[in-house]
PDB file of C-alpha atoms in Angstrom:
ATOM      1  CA  MET G 277       5.008  16.839 -36.156  1.00  0.00           C
ATOM      2  CA  ILE G 278       2.477  16.505 -33.400  1.00  0.00           C
ATOM      3  CA  ASN G 279       3.347  14.076 -30.603  1.00  0.00           C
ATOM      4  CA  PRO G 280       0.341  11.772 -30.162  1.00  0.00           C
ATOM      5  CA  PHE G 281       1.563  10.558 -26.772  1.00  0.00           C
ATOM      6  CA  THR G 282       0.192  13.327 -24.618  1.00  0.00           C
ATOM      7  CA  ASP G 283      -0.948  13.026 -21.005  1.00  0.00           C
ATOM      8  CA  GLU G 284      -4.531  13.116 -22.340  1.00  0.00           C
ATOM      9  CA  TYR G 285      -3.780  10.197 -24.656  1.00  0.00           C
ATOM     10  CA  PHE G 286      -2.720   7.954 -21.781  1.00  0.00           C
ATOM     11  CA  MET G 287      -5.341   9.269 -19.375  1.00  0.00           C
ATOM     12  CA  LYS G 288      -8.035   8.198 -21.843  1.00  0.00           C
ATOM     13  CA  LYS G 289      -6.734   4.653 -21.503  1.00  0.00           C
ATOM     14  CA  ALA G 290      -6.797   4.958 -17.719  1.00  0.00           C
ATOM     15  CA  LEU G 291     -10.423   6.108 -18.012  1.00  0.00           C
ATOM     16  CA  GLN G 292     -11.215   2.974 -20.007  1.00  0.00           C
ATOM     17  CA  GLU G 293      -9.839   0.991 -17.081  1.00  0.00           C
ATOM     18  CA  ALA G 294     -12.001   3.008 -14.689  1.00  0.00           C
ATOM     19  CA  GLU G 295     -15.050   2.115 -16.798  1.00  0.00           C
ATOM     20  CA  MET G 296     -14.158  -1.562 -16.468  1.00  0.00           C
ATOM     21  CA  ALA G 297     -14.145  -1.133 -12.697  1.00  0.00           C
ATOM     22  CA  PHE G 298     -17.533   0.610 -12.924  1.00  0.00           C
ATOM     23  CA  GLU G 299     -19.034  -2.316 -14.810  1.00  0.00           C
ATOM     24  CA  LYS G 300     -17.880  -4.670 -12.047  1.00  0.00           C
ATOM     25  CA  GLY G 301     -19.476  -2.560  -9.318  1.00  0.00           C
ATOM     26  CA  GLU G 302     -16.119  -1.244  -8.121  1.00  0.00           C
ATOM     27  CA  ILE G 303     -15.447   2.411  -7.322  1.00  0.00           C
ATOM     28  CA  PRO G 304     -14.350   3.438 -10.823  1.00  0.00           C
ATOM     29  CA  VAL G 305     -10.630   4.191 -10.713  1.00  0.00           C
ATOM     30  CA  GLY G 306      -8.226   3.153 -13.452  1.00  0.00           C
ATOM     31  CA  ALA G 307      -4.452   3.346 -13.743  1.00  0.00           C
ATOM     32  CA  LEU G 308      -1.683   2.904 -16.268  1.00  0.00           C
ATOM     33  CA  ILE G 309       2.103   2.926 -16.054  1.00  0.00           C
ATOM     34  CA  VAL G 310       4.074   4.094 -19.050  1.00  0.00           C
ATOM     35  CA  ILE G 311       7.784   4.127 -19.865  1.00  0.00           C
ATOM     36  CA  ASP G 312       9.145   5.672 -23.066  1.00  0.00           C
ATOM     37  CA  ASN G 313       5.563   6.024 -24.353  1.00  0.00           C
ATOM     38  CA  LYS G 314       4.962   2.317 -23.863  1.00  0.00           C
ATOM     39  CA  VAL G 315       2.230   1.039 -21.563  1.00  0.00           C
ATOM     40  CA  ILE G 316       3.748  -1.566 -19.227  1.00  0.00           C
ATOM     41  CA  ALA G 317       0.888  -1.902 -16.728  1.00  0.00           C
ATOM     42  CA  ARG G 318      -2.853  -1.253 -16.686  1.00  0.00           C
ATOM     43  CA  SER G 319      -5.318  -1.962 -13.928  1.00  0.00           C
ATOM     44  CA  HIS G 320      -8.495  -0.928 -12.203  1.00  0.00           C
ATOM     45  CA  ASN G 321      -9.767  -0.961  -8.675  1.00  0.00           C
ATOM     46  CA  LEU G 322     -10.684  -4.459  -7.474  1.00  0.00           C
ATOM     47  CA  THR G 323     -11.153  -3.965  -3.724  1.00  0.00           C
ATOM     48  CA  GLU G 324     -14.687  -5.426  -3.672  1.00  0.00           C
ATOM     49  CA  LEU G 325     -14.041  -8.413  -5.904  1.00  0.00           C
ATOM     50  CA  LEU G 326     -10.867  -9.364  -4.052  1.00  0.00           C
ATOM     51  CA  HIS G 327     -12.108  -8.323  -0.571  1.00  0.00           C
ATOM     52  CA  ASP G 328      -8.826  -6.475  -0.262  1.00  0.00           C
ATOM     53  CA  VAL G 329      -8.273  -2.838   0.655  1.00  0.00           C
ATOM     54  CA  THR G 330      -4.823  -3.017  -0.944  1.00  0.00           C
ATOM     55  CA  ALA G 331      -6.245  -3.775  -4.420  1.00  0.00           C
ATOM     56  CA  HIS G 332      -6.371  -0.157  -5.557  1.00  0.00           C
ATOM     57  CA  ALA G 333      -5.631   0.405  -9.250  1.00  0.00           C
ATOM     58  CA  GLU G 334      -2.302   2.100  -8.513  1.00  0.00           C
ATOM     59  CA  MET G 335      -1.029  -0.722  -6.283  1.00  0.00           C
ATOM     60  CA  GLN G 336      -1.723  -3.320  -8.933  1.00  0.00           C
ATOM     61  CA  SER G 337       0.007  -1.236 -11.615  1.00  0.00           C
ATOM     62  CA  ILE G 338       3.062  -0.639  -9.409  1.00  0.00           C
ATOM     63  CA  THR G 339       3.429  -4.393  -8.859  1.00  0.00           C
ATOM     64  CA  ALA G 340       2.842  -5.196 -12.540  1.00  0.00           C
ATOM     65  CA  ALA G 341       5.264  -2.536 -13.827  1.00  0.00           C
ATOM     66  CA  ALA G 342       8.021  -3.654 -11.459  1.00  0.00           C
ATOM     67  CA  ASN G 343       7.420  -7.214 -12.550  1.00  0.00           C
ATOM     68  CA  TYR G 344       7.730  -6.165 -16.190  1.00  0.00           C
ATOM     69  CA  LEU G 345      10.906  -4.191 -15.534  1.00  0.00           C
ATOM     70  CA  GLY G 346      12.443  -6.869 -13.303  1.00  0.00           C
ATOM     71  CA  GLY G 347      13.254  -4.335 -10.600  1.00  0.00           C
ATOM     72  CA  LYS G 348      11.336  -2.579  -7.890  1.00  0.00           C
ATOM     73  CA  TYR G 349      12.175   1.018  -8.817  1.00  0.00           C
ATOM     74  CA  LEU G 350      10.014   2.811 -11.363  1.00  0.00           C
ATOM     75  CA  ILE G 351      12.535   5.460 -12.356  1.00  0.00           C
ATOM     76  CA  GLY G 352      11.658   6.812 -15.816  1.00  0.00           C
ATOM     77  CA  CYS G 353       8.038   5.708 -15.463  1.00  0.00           C
ATOM     78  CA  THR G 354       4.832   7.752 -15.380  1.00  0.00           C
ATOM     79  CA  LEU G 355       1.685   6.679 -13.534  1.00  0.00           C
ATOM     80  CA  TYR G 356      -1.639   7.814 -14.988  1.00  0.00           C
ATOM     81  CA  VAL G 357      -4.531   7.463 -12.586  1.00  0.00           C
ATOM     82  CA  THR G 358      -8.058   8.830 -12.898  1.00  0.00           C
ATOM     83  CA  LEU G 359      -8.344   9.807  -9.207  1.00  0.00           C
ATOM     84  CA  GLU G 360      -5.808  11.397  -6.885  1.00  0.00           C
ATOM     85  CA  PRO G 361      -3.921   8.647  -5.010  1.00  0.00           C
ATOM     86  CA  CYS G 362      -4.674   7.947  -1.331  1.00  0.00           C
ATOM     87  CA  GLN G 363      -2.127   7.698   1.520  1.00  0.00           C
ATOM     88  CA  MET G 364      -1.442   4.036   0.821  1.00  0.00           C
ATOM     89  CA  CYS G 365      -0.879   4.469  -2.915  1.00  0.00           C
ATOM     90  CA  ALA G 366       1.169   7.638  -2.476  1.00  0.00           C
ATOM     91  CA  GLY G 367       3.247   5.766   0.110  1.00  0.00           C
ATOM     92  CA  ALA G 368       3.864   2.952  -2.375  1.00  0.00           C
ATOM     93  CA  LEU G 369       4.742   5.506  -5.071  1.00  0.00           C
ATOM     94  CA  TYR G 370       7.201   7.078  -2.634  1.00  0.00           C
ATOM     95  CA  TRP G 371       9.058   3.777  -2.289  1.00  0.00           C
ATOM     96  CA  SER G 372       8.971   3.166  -6.061  1.00  0.00           C
ATOM     97  CA  GLN G 373      10.751   6.480  -6.796  1.00  0.00           C
ATOM     98  CA  ILE G 374       8.466   6.843  -9.820  1.00  0.00           C
ATOM     99  CA  SER G 375       9.414   9.816 -11.994  1.00  0.00           C
ATOM    100  CA  LYS G 376       5.993  11.284 -12.713  1.00  0.00           C
ATOM    101  CA  ILE G 377       2.420  11.007 -11.496  1.00  0.00           C
ATOM    102  CA  VAL G 378      -0.477  12.320 -13.584  1.00  0.00           C
ATOM    103  CA  TYR G 379      -3.914  12.225 -12.020  1.00  0.00           C
ATOM    104  CA  GLY G 380      -7.398  13.284 -13.069  1.00  0.00           C
ATOM    105  CA  ALA G 381      -9.919  14.236 -10.408  1.00  0.00           C
ATOM    106  CA  SER G 382      -8.838  15.445  -6.989  1.00  0.00           C
ATOM    107  CA  ASP G 383      -9.979  13.598  -3.869  1.00  0.00           C
ATOM    108  CA  GLU G 384     -10.570  16.404  -1.433  1.00  0.00           C
ATOM    109  CA  ASN G 385     -11.283  14.053   1.471  1.00  0.00           C
ATOM    110  CA  ARG G 386      -8.840  11.196   1.272  1.00  0.00           C
ATOM    111  CA  GLY G 387      -6.329  12.218  -1.381  1.00  0.00           C
ATOM    112  CA  PHE G 388      -2.632  12.341  -0.517  1.00  0.00           C
ATOM    113  CA  VAL G 389      -2.486  16.144  -0.814  1.00  0.00           C
ATOM    114  CA  LYS G 390      -5.068  16.697   1.938  1.00  0.00           C
ATOM    115  CA  MET G 391      -3.633  13.834   4.000  1.00  0.00           C
ATOM    116  CA  GLY G 392      -0.110  15.217   3.718  1.00  0.00           C
ATOM    117  CA  THR G 393       1.485  12.035   2.385  1.00  0.00           C
ATOM    118  CA  GLN G 394       5.019  12.540   1.118  1.00  0.00           C
ATOM    119  CA  LEU G 395       6.116  11.545  -2.364  1.00  0.00           C
ATOM    120  CA  HIS G 396       9.715  10.905  -3.360  1.00  0.00           C
ATOM    121  CA  PRO G 397      11.575  14.205  -3.901  1.00  0.00           C
ATOM    122  CA  LYS G 398      12.348  13.227  -7.514  1.00  0.00           C
ATOM    123  CA  THR G 399       8.685  12.633  -8.398  1.00  0.00           C
ATOM    124  CA  THR G 400       6.853  15.323 -10.370  1.00  0.00           C
ATOM    125  CA  VAL G 401       3.062  15.624 -10.258  1.00  0.00           C
ATOM    126  CA  VAL G 402       0.554  16.823 -12.854  1.00  0.00           C
ATOM    127  CA  LYS G 403      -3.076  17.039 -11.782  1.00  0.00           C
ATOM    128  CA  GLY G 404      -6.435  17.720 -13.391  1.00  0.00           C
ATOM    129  CA  VAL G 405      -5.904  15.817 -16.670  1.00  0.00           C
ATOM    130  CA  LEU G 406      -9.397  14.805 -17.903  1.00  0.00           C
ATOM    131  CA  ALA G 407     -10.576  15.536 -14.383  1.00  0.00           C
ATOM    132  CA  ASN G 408     -14.175  16.174 -15.456  1.00  0.00           C
ATOM    133  CA  GLU G 409     -14.478  12.817 -17.180  1.00  0.00           C
ATOM    134  CA  ALA G 410     -13.077  11.044 -14.118  1.00  0.00           C
ATOM    135  CA  SER G 411     -15.305  12.832 -11.626  1.00  0.00           C
ATOM    136  CA  GLU G 412     -18.423  12.401 -13.804  1.00  0.00           C
ATOM    137  CA  LEU G 413     -17.782   8.659 -13.783  1.00  0.00           C
ATOM    138  CA  MET G 414     -17.409   8.688  -9.989  1.00  0.00           C
ATOM    139  CA  LYS G 415     -20.634  10.691  -9.552  1.00  0.00           C
ATOM    140  CA  ARG G 416     -22.535   8.356 -11.876  1.00  0.00           C
ATOM    141  CA  PHE G 417     -21.266   5.382  -9.862  1.00  0.00           C
ATOM    142  CA  PHE G 418     -22.448   6.732  -6.532  1.00  0.00           C
ATOM    143  CA  VAL G 419     -25.826   7.787  -7.966  1.00  0.00           C
ATOM    144  CA  GLU G 420     -26.380   4.274  -9.339  1.00  0.00           C
ATOM    145  CA  ARG G 421     -25.257   2.648  -6.114  1.00  0.00           C
ATOM    146  CA  ARG G 422     -27.822   4.605  -4.123  1.00  0.00           C
ATOM    147  CA  LYS G 423     -30.651   3.272  -6.283  1.00  0.00           C
TER     148      LYS G 423
ATOM    149  CA  MET U 147      -5.068 -17.776  35.671  1.00  0.00           C
ATOM    150  CA  ILE U 148      -2.422 -16.085  33.580  1.00  0.00           C
ATOM    151  CA  ASN U 149      -3.420 -15.267  30.021  1.00  0.00           C
ATOM    152  CA  PRO U 150      -0.665 -16.618  27.753  1.00  0.00           C
ATOM    153  CA  PHE U 151      -1.839 -14.530  24.791  1.00  0.00           C
ATOM    154  CA  THR U 152      -0.053 -11.310  25.599  1.00  0.00           C
ATOM    155  CA  ASP U 153       1.252  -8.784  23.087  1.00  0.00           C
ATOM    156  CA  GLU U 154       4.745 -10.170  23.766  1.00  0.00           C
ATOM    157  CA  TYR U 155       3.530 -13.672  22.944  1.00  0.00           C
ATOM    158  CA  PHE U 156       2.395 -12.664  19.468  1.00  0.00           C
ATOM    159  CA  MET U 157       5.276 -10.265  18.892  1.00  0.00           C
ATOM    160  CA  LYS U 158       7.690 -13.154  19.408  1.00  0.00           C
ATOM    161  CA  LYS U 159       6.020 -14.900  16.486  1.00  0.00           C
ATOM    162  CA  ALA U 160       6.326 -11.729  14.391  1.00  0.00           C
ATOM    163  CA  LEU U 161      10.038 -11.668  15.278  1.00  0.00           C
ATOM    164  CA  GLN U 162      10.352 -15.228  13.994  1.00  0.00           C
ATOM    165  CA  GLU U 163       8.925 -13.975  10.706  1.00  0.00           C
ATOM    166  CA  ALA U 164      11.430 -11.102  10.711  1.00  0.00           C
ATOM    167  CA  GLU U 165      14.223 -13.640  11.136  1.00  0.00           C
ATOM    168  CA  MET U 166      12.950 -15.511   8.096  1.00  0.00           C
ATOM    169  CA  ALA U 167      13.203 -12.264   6.111  1.00  0.00           C
ATOM    170  CA  PHE U 168      16.741 -11.778   7.441  1.00  0.00           C
ATOM    171  CA  GLU U 169      17.798 -15.197   6.206  1.00  0.00           C
ATOM    172  CA  LYS U 170      16.529 -14.319   2.720  1.00  0.00           C
ATOM    173  CA  GLY U 171      18.508 -11.074   2.628  1.00  0.00           C
ATOM    174  CA  GLU U 172      15.394  -8.957   3.106  1.00  0.00           C
ATOM    175  CA  ILE U 173      15.189  -6.035   5.532  1.00  0.00           C
ATOM    176  CA  PRO U 174      14.008  -8.052   8.557  1.00  0.00           C
ATOM    177  CA  VAL U 175      10.416  -7.095   9.280  1.00  0.00           C
ATOM    178  CA  GLY U 176       7.766  -9.605  10.265  1.00  0.00           C
ATOM    179  CA  ALA U 177       4.027  -9.297  10.811  1.00  0.00           C
ATOM    180  CA  LEU U 178       1.094 -11.247  12.167  1.00  0.00           C
ATOM    181  CA  ILE U 179      -2.652 -10.642  12.251  1.00  0.00           C
ATOM    182  CA  VAL U 180      -4.633 -12.074  15.127  1.00  0.00           C
ATOM    183  CA  ILE U 181      -8.354 -12.282  15.849  1.00  0.00           C
ATOM    184  CA  ASP U 182      -9.693 -13.730  19.119  1.00  0.00           C
ATOM    185  CA  ASN U 183      -6.172 -14.916  19.985  1.00  0.00           C
ATOM    186  CA  LYS U 184      -5.989 -16.855  16.725  1.00  0.00           C
ATOM    187  CA  VAL U 185      -3.277 -16.119  14.146  1.00  0.00           C
ATOM    188  CA  ILE U 186      -4.947 -15.685  10.757  1.00  0.00           C
ATOM    189  CA  ALA U 187      -2.023 -14.233   8.790  1.00  0.00           C
ATOM    190  CA  ARG U 188       1.765 -14.231   9.080  1.00  0.00           C
ATOM    191  CA  SER U 189       4.278 -12.761   6.699  1.00  0.00           C
ATOM    192  CA  HIS U 190       7.650 -11.139   6.297  1.00  0.00           C
ATOM    193  CA  ASN U 191       9.108  -8.519   4.036  1.00  0.00           C
ATOM    194  CA  LEU U 192       9.676  -9.784   0.473  1.00  0.00           C
ATOM    195  CA  THR U 193      10.413  -6.583  -1.459  1.00  0.00           C
ATOM    196  CA  GLU U 194      13.748  -7.819  -2.822  1.00  0.00           C
ATOM    197  CA  LEU U 195      12.646 -11.310  -3.764  1.00  0.00           C
ATOM    198  CA  LEU U 196       9.490 -10.069  -5.490  1.00  0.00           C
ATOM    199  CA  HIS U 197      11.028  -6.855  -6.877  1.00  0.00           C
ATOM    200  CA  ASP U 198       8.002  -5.127  -5.432  1.00  0.00           C
ATOM    201  CA  VAL U 199       7.909  -2.131  -3.093  1.00  0.00           C
ATOM    202  CA  THR U 200       4.381  -3.109  -2.062  1.00  0.00           C
ATOM    203  CA  ALA U 201       5.511  -6.463  -0.614  1.00  0.00           C
ATOM    204  CA  HIS U 202       5.996  -5.184   2.945  1.00  0.00           C
ATOM    205  CA  ALA U 203       5.116  -7.668   5.675  1.00  0.00           C
ATOM    206  CA  GLU U 204       2.053  -5.686   6.748  1.00  0.00           C
ATOM    207  CA  MET U 205       0.592  -5.501   3.230  1.00  0.00           C
ATOM    208  CA  GLN U 206       0.828  -9.237   2.773  1.00  0.00           C
ATOM    209  CA  SER U 207      -0.781  -9.893   6.142  1.00  0.00           C
ATOM    210  CA  ILE U 208      -3.625  -7.461   5.429  1.00  0.00           C
ATOM    211  CA  THR U 209      -4.394  -9.247   2.160  1.00  0.00           C
ATOM    212  CA  ALA U 210      -4.112 -12.704   3.748  1.00  0.00           C
ATOM    213  CA  ALA U 211      -6.269 -11.837   6.757  1.00  0.00           C
ATOM    214  CA  ALA U 212      -9.003 -10.317   4.584  1.00  0.00           C
ATOM    215  CA  ASN U 213      -8.882 -13.410   2.409  1.00  0.00           C
ATOM    216  CA  TYR U 214      -9.272 -15.613   5.479  1.00  0.00           C
ATOM    217  CA  LEU U 215     -12.159 -13.543   6.807  1.00  0.00           C
ATOM    218  CA  GLY U 216     -13.863 -13.235   3.426  1.00  0.00           C
ATOM    219  CA  GLY U 217     -14.231  -9.488   3.802  1.00  0.00           C
ATOM    220  CA  LYS U 218     -11.978  -6.508   3.427  1.00  0.00           C
ATOM    221  CA  TYR U 219     -12.452  -4.963   6.883  1.00  0.00           C
ATOM    222  CA  LEU U 220     -10.245  -6.140   9.730  1.00  0.00           C
ATOM    223  CA  ILE U 221     -12.489  -5.038  12.571  1.00  0.00           C
ATOM    224  CA  GLY U 222     -11.664  -7.033  15.709  1.00  0.00           C
ATOM    225  CA  CYS U 223      -8.178  -7.829  14.421  1.00  0.00           C
ATOM    226  CA  THR U 224      -4.769  -6.887  15.801  1.00  0.00           C
ATOM    227  CA  LEU U 225      -1.667  -6.441  13.657  1.00  0.00           C
ATOM    228  CA  TYR U 226       1.674  -7.275  15.256  1.00  0.00           C
ATOM    229  CA  VAL U 227       4.643  -5.910  13.344  1.00  0.00           C
ATOM    230  CA  THR U 228       8.269  -5.727  14.418  1.00  0.00           C
ATOM    231  CA  LEU U 229       8.878  -2.260  12.904  1.00  0.00           C
ATOM    232  CA  GLU U 230       6.664   0.829  12.886  1.00  0.00           C
ATOM    233  CA  PRO U 231       4.582   0.843   9.666  1.00  0.00           C
ATOM    234  CA  CYS U 232       5.441   3.240   6.814  1.00  0.00           C
ATOM    235  CA  GLN U 233       3.054   5.609   5.019  1.00  0.00           C
ATOM    236  CA  MET U 234       1.916   2.912   2.605  1.00  0.00           C
ATOM    237  CA  CYS U 235       1.204   0.312   5.263  1.00  0.00           C
ATOM    238  CA  ALA U 236      -0.445   2.810   7.594  1.00  0.00           C
ATOM    239  CA  GLY U 237      -2.576   3.947   4.655  1.00  0.00           C
ATOM    240  CA  ALA U 238      -3.641   0.353   3.998  1.00  0.00           C
ATOM    241  CA  LEU U 239      -4.363  -0.127   7.704  1.00  0.00           C
ATOM    242  CA  TYR U 240      -6.495   3.019   7.590  1.00  0.00           C
ATOM    243  CA  TRP U 241      -8.682   1.500   4.871  1.00  0.00           C
ATOM    244  CA  SER U 242      -8.887  -1.841   6.708  1.00  0.00           C
ATOM    245  CA  GLN U 243     -10.306  -0.226   9.866  1.00  0.00           C
ATOM    246  CA  ILE U 244      -8.181  -2.647  11.879  1.00  0.00           C
ATOM    247  CA  SER U 245      -8.904  -2.457  15.608  1.00  0.00           C
ATOM    248  CA  LYS U 246      -5.374  -2.510  17.028  1.00  0.00           C
ATOM    249  CA  ILE U 247      -1.791  -2.128  15.855  1.00  0.00           C
ATOM    250  CA  VAL U 248       1.112  -3.309  18.012  1.00  0.00           C
ATOM    251  CA  TYR U 249       4.598  -2.513  16.798  1.00  0.00           C
ATOM    252  CA  GLY U 250       8.114  -3.089  18.063  1.00  0.00           C
ATOM    253  CA  ALA U 251      10.872  -0.712  17.040  1.00  0.00           C
ATOM    254  CA  SER U 252      10.115   2.844  15.963  1.00  0.00           C
ATOM    255  CA  ASP U 253      11.207   4.057  12.521  1.00  0.00           C
ATOM    256  CA  GLU U 254      12.250   7.620  13.233  1.00  0.00           C
ATOM    257  CA  ASN U 255      12.857   8.410   9.561  1.00  0.00           C
ATOM    258  CA  ARG U 256      10.102   6.797   7.571  1.00  0.00           C
ATOM    259  CA  GLY U 257       7.579   5.599  10.123  1.00  0.00           C
ATOM    260  CA  PHE U 258       3.967   6.764   9.902  1.00  0.00           C
ATOM    261  CA  VAL U 259       4.235   8.841  13.079  1.00  0.00           C
ATOM    262  CA  LYS U 260       7.007  11.059  11.700  1.00  0.00           C
ATOM    263  CA  MET U 261       5.373  11.117   8.256  1.00  0.00           C
ATOM    264  CA  GLY U 262       2.019  12.127   9.719  1.00  0.00           C
ATOM    265  CA  THR U 263       0.007   9.330   8.105  1.00  0.00           C
ATOM    266  CA  GLN U 264      -3.509   9.045   9.482  1.00  0.00           C
ATOM    267  CA  LEU U 265      -4.897   5.814  10.894  1.00  0.00           C
ATOM    268  CA  HIS U 266      -8.594   5.033  11.209  1.00  0.00           C
ATOM    269  CA  PRO U 267     -10.096   6.821  14.249  1.00  0.00           C
ATOM    270  CA  LYS U 268     -11.185   3.464  15.718  1.00  0.00           C
ATOM    271  CA  THR U 269      -7.656   1.993  15.587  1.00  0.00           C
ATOM    272  CA  THR U 270      -5.644   1.866  18.812  1.00  0.00           C
ATOM    273  CA  VAL U 271      -1.840   1.705  18.769  1.00  0.00           C
ATOM    274  CA  VAL U 272       0.638   0.112  21.168  1.00  0.00           C
ATOM    275  CA  LYS U 273       4.315   0.678  20.480  1.00  0.00           C
ATOM    276  CA  GLY U 274       7.627  -0.558  21.812  1.00  0.00           C
ATOM    277  CA  VAL U 275       6.727  -4.221  22.345  1.00  0.00           C
ATOM    278  CA  LEU U 276      10.014  -6.212  22.123  1.00  0.00           C
ATOM    279  CA  ALA U 277      11.469  -3.121  20.471  1.00  0.00           C
ATOM    280  CA  ASN U 278      15.038  -3.981  21.450  1.00  0.00           C
ATOM    281  CA  GLU U 279      14.854  -7.406  19.835  1.00  0.00           C
ATOM    282  CA  ALA U 280      13.445  -5.909  16.630  1.00  0.00           C
ATOM    283  CA  SER U 281      15.986  -3.119  16.396  1.00  0.00           C
ATOM    284  CA  GLU U 282      18.907  -5.439  17.220  1.00  0.00           C
ATOM    285  CA  LEU U 283      17.847  -7.619  14.298  1.00  0.00           C
ATOM    286  CA  MET U 284      17.693  -4.568  12.008  1.00  0.00           C
ATOM    287  CA  LYS U 285      21.137  -3.378  13.142  1.00  0.00           C
ATOM    288  CA  ARG U 286      22.635  -6.827  12.624  1.00  0.00           C
ATOM    289  CA  PHE U 287      21.144  -6.908   9.121  1.00  0.00           C
ATOM    290  CA  PHE U 288      22.666  -3.602   8.074  1.00  0.00           C
ATOM    291  CA  VAL U 289      26.055  -4.478   9.593  1.00  0.00           C
ATOM    292  CA  GLU U 290      26.130  -7.751   7.633  1.00  0.00           C
ATOM    293  CA  ARG U 291      25.000  -6.046   4.417  1.00  0.00           C
ATOM    294  CA  ARG U 292      27.903  -3.618   4.633  1.00  0.00           C
ATOM    295  CA  LYS U 293      30.448  -6.433   4.744  1.00  0.00           C
TER     296      LYS U 293
END
């Protein structure tokens, strides 16, 4: 039997979140946190609406997932995010001890890989899942914003 | 005339916040954001109470200060924090473009200096202000927790 709960399956939902950010004029990044194939948090970037640099999609999902679980550690959880996390979000993920991070497009300038931010040693990372879709959405956003 | 608004003056207030964290059983870290010698945000670590790794003192003050100012950039602001910021908080401070960071005790293990987290190029840093007071409070906390 084919498992429907692939990384692509959940990343598509994260992309839907990114599109919601796009429609609000936010840099289009969406995130999801999943445990045992169950979505326990979903969010999108709200830094403009909230006037708050900490309102990245990942940060909101970390808070929401911990709230759902009733504990601050996200062991057993997977974060799906359309864009590579920044220093701040990777730093939060470090503290959360999250088990897995799956991201779409790379952020060559301000992503945690380039910036050298450390994740928790128990965290595994998968990159490039639906990366084209995520980066097309980003490009479309910046083209429209320039108009 | 002597200016009463020294870094020590504001750091004492941040230490009061750290003591409030201590009394709640939180790792005792306190923070303050100041603009033109006016305190616009004050907070202390609430990660245990909120079950939320993102609830560091600095993160709360960044959000509160931006809310007060009605904009997400903290240009012209100074953060006072009793302990050296971590990767997450330094990453948030990077995005905020805050003008100055003053911290007390260094965090040799998980502080942003050791971790190599980048701040905004326009941010200046002063360290070691009332460092002994801050680290004594931390030591006292961990001694009591072991009992």
